[in-house]
PDB file of C-alpha atoms in Angstrom:
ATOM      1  CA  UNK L1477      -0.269  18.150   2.567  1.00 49.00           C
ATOM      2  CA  UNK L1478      -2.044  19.097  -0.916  1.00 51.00           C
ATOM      3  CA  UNK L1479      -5.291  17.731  -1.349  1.00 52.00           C
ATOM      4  CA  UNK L1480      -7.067  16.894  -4.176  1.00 52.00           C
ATOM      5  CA  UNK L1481      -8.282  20.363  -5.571  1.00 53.00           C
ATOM      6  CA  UNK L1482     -12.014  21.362  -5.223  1.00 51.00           C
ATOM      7  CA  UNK L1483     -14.585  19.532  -7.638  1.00 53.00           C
ATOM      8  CA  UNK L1484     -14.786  21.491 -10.780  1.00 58.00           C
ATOM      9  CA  UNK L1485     -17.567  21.576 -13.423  1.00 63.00           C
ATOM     10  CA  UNK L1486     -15.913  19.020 -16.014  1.00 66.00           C
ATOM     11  CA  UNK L1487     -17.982  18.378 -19.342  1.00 71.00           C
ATOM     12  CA  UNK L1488     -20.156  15.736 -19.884  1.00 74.00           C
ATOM     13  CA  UNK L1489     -18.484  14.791 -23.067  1.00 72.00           C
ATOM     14  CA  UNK L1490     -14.792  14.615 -21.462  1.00 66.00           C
ATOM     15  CA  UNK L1491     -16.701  12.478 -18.436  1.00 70.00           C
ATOM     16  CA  UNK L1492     -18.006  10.117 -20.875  1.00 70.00           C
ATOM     17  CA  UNK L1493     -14.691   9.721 -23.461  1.00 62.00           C
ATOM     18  CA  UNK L1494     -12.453   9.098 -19.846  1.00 70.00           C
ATOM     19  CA  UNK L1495     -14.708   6.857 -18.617  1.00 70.00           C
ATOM     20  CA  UNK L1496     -14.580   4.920 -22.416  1.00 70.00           C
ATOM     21  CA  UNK L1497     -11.071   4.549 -21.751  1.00 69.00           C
ATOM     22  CA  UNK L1498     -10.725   2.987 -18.880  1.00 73.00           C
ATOM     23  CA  UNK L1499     -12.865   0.206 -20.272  1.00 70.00           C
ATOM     24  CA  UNK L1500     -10.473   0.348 -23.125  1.00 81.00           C
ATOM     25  CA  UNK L1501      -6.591   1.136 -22.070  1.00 87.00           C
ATOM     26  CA  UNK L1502      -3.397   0.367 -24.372  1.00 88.00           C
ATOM     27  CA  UNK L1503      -1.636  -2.510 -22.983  1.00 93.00           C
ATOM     28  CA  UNK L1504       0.917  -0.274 -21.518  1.00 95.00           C
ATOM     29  CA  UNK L1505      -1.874   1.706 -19.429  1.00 94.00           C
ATOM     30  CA  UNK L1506      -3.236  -1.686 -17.953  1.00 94.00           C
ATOM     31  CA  UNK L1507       0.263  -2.669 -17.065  1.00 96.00           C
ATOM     32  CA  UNK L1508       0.604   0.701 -15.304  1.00 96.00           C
ATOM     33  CA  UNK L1509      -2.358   0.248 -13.268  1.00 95.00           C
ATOM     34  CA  UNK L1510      -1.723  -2.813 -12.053  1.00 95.00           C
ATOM     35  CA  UNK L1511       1.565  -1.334 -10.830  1.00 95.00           C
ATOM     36  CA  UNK L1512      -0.442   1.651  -9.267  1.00 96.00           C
ATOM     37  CA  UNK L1513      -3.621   1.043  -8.445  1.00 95.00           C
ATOM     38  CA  UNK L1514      -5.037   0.281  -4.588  1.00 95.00           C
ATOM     39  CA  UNK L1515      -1.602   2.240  -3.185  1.00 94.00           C
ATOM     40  CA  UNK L1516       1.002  -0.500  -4.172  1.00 93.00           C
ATOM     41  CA  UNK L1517       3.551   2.060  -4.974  1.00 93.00           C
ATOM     42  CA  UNK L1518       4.859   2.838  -1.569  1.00 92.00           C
ATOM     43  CA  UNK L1519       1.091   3.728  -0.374  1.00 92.00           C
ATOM     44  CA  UNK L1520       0.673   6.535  -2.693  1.00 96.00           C
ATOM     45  CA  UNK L1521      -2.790   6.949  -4.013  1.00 97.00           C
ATOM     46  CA  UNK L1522      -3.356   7.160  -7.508  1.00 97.00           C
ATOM     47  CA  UNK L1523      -5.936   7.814 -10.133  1.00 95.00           C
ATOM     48  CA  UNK L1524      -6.298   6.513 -13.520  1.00 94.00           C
ATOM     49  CA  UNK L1525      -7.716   8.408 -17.093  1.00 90.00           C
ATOM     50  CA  UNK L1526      -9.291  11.629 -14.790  1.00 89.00           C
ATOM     51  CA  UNK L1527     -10.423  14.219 -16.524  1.00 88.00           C
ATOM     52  CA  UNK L1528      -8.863  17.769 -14.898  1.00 88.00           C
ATOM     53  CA  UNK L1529      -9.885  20.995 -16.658  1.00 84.00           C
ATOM     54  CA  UNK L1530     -10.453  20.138 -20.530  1.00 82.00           C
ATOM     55  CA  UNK L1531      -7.754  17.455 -19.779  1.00 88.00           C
ATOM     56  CA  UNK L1532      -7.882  13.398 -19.534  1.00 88.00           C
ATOM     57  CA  UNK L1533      -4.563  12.774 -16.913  1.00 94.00           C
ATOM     58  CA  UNK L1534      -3.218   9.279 -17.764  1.00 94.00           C
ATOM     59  CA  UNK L1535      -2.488   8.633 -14.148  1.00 97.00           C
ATOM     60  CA  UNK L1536      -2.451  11.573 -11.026  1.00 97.00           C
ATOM     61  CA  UNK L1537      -1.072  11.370  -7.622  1.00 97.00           C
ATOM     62  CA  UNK L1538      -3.256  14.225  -6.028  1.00 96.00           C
ATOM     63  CA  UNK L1539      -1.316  14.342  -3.045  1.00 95.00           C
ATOM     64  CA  UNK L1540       1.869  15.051  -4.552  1.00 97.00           C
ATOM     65  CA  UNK L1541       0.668  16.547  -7.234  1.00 97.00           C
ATOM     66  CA  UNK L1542       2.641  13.985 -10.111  1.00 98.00           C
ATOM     67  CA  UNK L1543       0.529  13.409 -13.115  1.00 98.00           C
ATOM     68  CA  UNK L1544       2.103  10.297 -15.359  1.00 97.00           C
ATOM     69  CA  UNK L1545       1.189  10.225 -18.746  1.00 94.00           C
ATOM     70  CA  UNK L1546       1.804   6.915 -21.158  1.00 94.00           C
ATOM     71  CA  UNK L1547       2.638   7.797 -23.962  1.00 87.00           C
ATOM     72  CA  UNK L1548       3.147   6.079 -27.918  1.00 81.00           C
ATOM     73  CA  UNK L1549       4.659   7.149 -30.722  1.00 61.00           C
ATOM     74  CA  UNK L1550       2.126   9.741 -31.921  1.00 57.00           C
ATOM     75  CA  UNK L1551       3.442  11.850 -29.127  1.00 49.00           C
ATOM     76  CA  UNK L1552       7.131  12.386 -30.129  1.00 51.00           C
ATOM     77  CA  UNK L1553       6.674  15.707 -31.272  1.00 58.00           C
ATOM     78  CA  UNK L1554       3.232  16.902 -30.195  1.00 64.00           C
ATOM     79  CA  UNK L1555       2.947  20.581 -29.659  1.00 69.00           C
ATOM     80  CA  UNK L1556      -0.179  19.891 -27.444  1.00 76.00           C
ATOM     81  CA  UNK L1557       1.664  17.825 -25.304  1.00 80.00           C
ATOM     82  CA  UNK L1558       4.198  21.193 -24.561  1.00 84.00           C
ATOM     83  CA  UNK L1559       0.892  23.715 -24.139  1.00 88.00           C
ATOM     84  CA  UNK L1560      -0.919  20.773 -21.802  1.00 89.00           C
ATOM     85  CA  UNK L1561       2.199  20.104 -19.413  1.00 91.00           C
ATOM     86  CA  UNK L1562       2.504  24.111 -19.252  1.00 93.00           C
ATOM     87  CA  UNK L1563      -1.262  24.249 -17.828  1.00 93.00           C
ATOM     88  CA  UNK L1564      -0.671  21.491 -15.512  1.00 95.00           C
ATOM     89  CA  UNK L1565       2.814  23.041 -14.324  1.00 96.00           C
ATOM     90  CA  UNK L1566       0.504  26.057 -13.654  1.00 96.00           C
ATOM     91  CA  UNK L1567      -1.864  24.664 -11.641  1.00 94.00           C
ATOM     92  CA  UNK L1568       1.118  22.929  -9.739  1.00 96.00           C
ATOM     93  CA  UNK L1569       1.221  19.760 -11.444  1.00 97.00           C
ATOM     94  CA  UNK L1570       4.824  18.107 -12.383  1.00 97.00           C
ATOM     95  CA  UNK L1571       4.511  15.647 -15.467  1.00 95.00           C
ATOM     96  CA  UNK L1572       6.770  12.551 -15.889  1.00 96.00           C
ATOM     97  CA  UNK L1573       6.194  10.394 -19.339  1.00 94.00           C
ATOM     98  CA  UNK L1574       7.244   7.622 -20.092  1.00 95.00           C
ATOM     99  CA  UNK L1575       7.015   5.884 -23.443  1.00 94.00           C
ATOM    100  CA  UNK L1576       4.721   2.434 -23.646  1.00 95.00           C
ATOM    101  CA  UNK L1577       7.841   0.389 -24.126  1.00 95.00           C
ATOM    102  CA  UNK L1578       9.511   1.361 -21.258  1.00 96.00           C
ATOM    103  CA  UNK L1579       6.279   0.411 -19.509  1.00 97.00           C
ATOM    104  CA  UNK L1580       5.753  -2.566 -21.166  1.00 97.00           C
ATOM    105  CA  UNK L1581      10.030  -4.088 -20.672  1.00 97.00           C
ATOM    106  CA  UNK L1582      11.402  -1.897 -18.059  1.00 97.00           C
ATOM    107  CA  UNK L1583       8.410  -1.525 -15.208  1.00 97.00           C
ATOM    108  CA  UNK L1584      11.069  -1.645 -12.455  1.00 96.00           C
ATOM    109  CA  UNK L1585      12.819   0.846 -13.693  1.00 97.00           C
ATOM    110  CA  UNK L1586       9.935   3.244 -14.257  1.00 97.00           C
ATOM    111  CA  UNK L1587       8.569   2.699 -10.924  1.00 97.00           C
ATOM    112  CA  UNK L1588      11.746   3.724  -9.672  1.00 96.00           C
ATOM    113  CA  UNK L1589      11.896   7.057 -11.395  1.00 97.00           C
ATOM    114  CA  UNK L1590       7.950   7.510 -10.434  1.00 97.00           C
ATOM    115  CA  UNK L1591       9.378   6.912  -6.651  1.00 96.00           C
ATOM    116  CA  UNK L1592      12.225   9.276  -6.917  1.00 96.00           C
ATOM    117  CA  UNK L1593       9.815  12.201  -8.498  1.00 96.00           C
ATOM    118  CA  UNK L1594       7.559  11.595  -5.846  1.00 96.00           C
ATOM    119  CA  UNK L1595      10.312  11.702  -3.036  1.00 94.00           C
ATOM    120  CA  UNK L1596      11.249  14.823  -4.476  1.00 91.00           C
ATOM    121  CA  UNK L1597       7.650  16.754  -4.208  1.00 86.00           C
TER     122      UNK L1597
END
């Protein structure tokens, strides 16, 4: 089973801004979490706004390594979105987004895709 990878230096400043938003999420990110957080999805453990590399993960499932990100509209066509998911892909990561709406009026049917992406790691 993969384990949460070894504790790497991570900068102060990308510490700091995660921690500032998760005293601040979008209404969609809060929803999330409640969905998440303490292992209510099927007893997987998740992680909320973590900063990996020179990267703030939405949400990360260490174990099977899933990262979720939330994500508005500024994201429809983000080039940094493509080179970020390519990083995480090659550290073993798989990414599944989902747009705040969906969080926000369909939760049932995003925790089932979450479930079915985690079955399949």
């Amino acid at each position: 089973m993969p384990q949460e990878p070894s504790h790497r230096p991570i900068a102060k400043r990308l510490r700091q801004f995660a921690k500032n938003m998760r005293h601040e999420p979008t209404d969609a990110e809060a929803a999330m979490w409640r969905l998440l957080r303490d292992r209510r999805l099927s007893t997987f453990k998740f992680r909320r706004l973590v900063p990996f590399k020179h990267y703030i993960l939405d949400f990360v499932c260490f174990e099977k390594r899933l990262v979720i990100e939330i994500d508005g509209g500024q994201h429809a066509e983000l080039r940094h979105d493509a080179v970020r998911d390519a990083a995480l892909a090659s550290e073993g990561f798989a990414i599944a987004r989902y747009w705040n709406n969906d969080v926000l009026q369909q939760p049932t049917s995003v925790l089932e895709d979450i479930l079915a992406k985690l079955a399949g790691r």
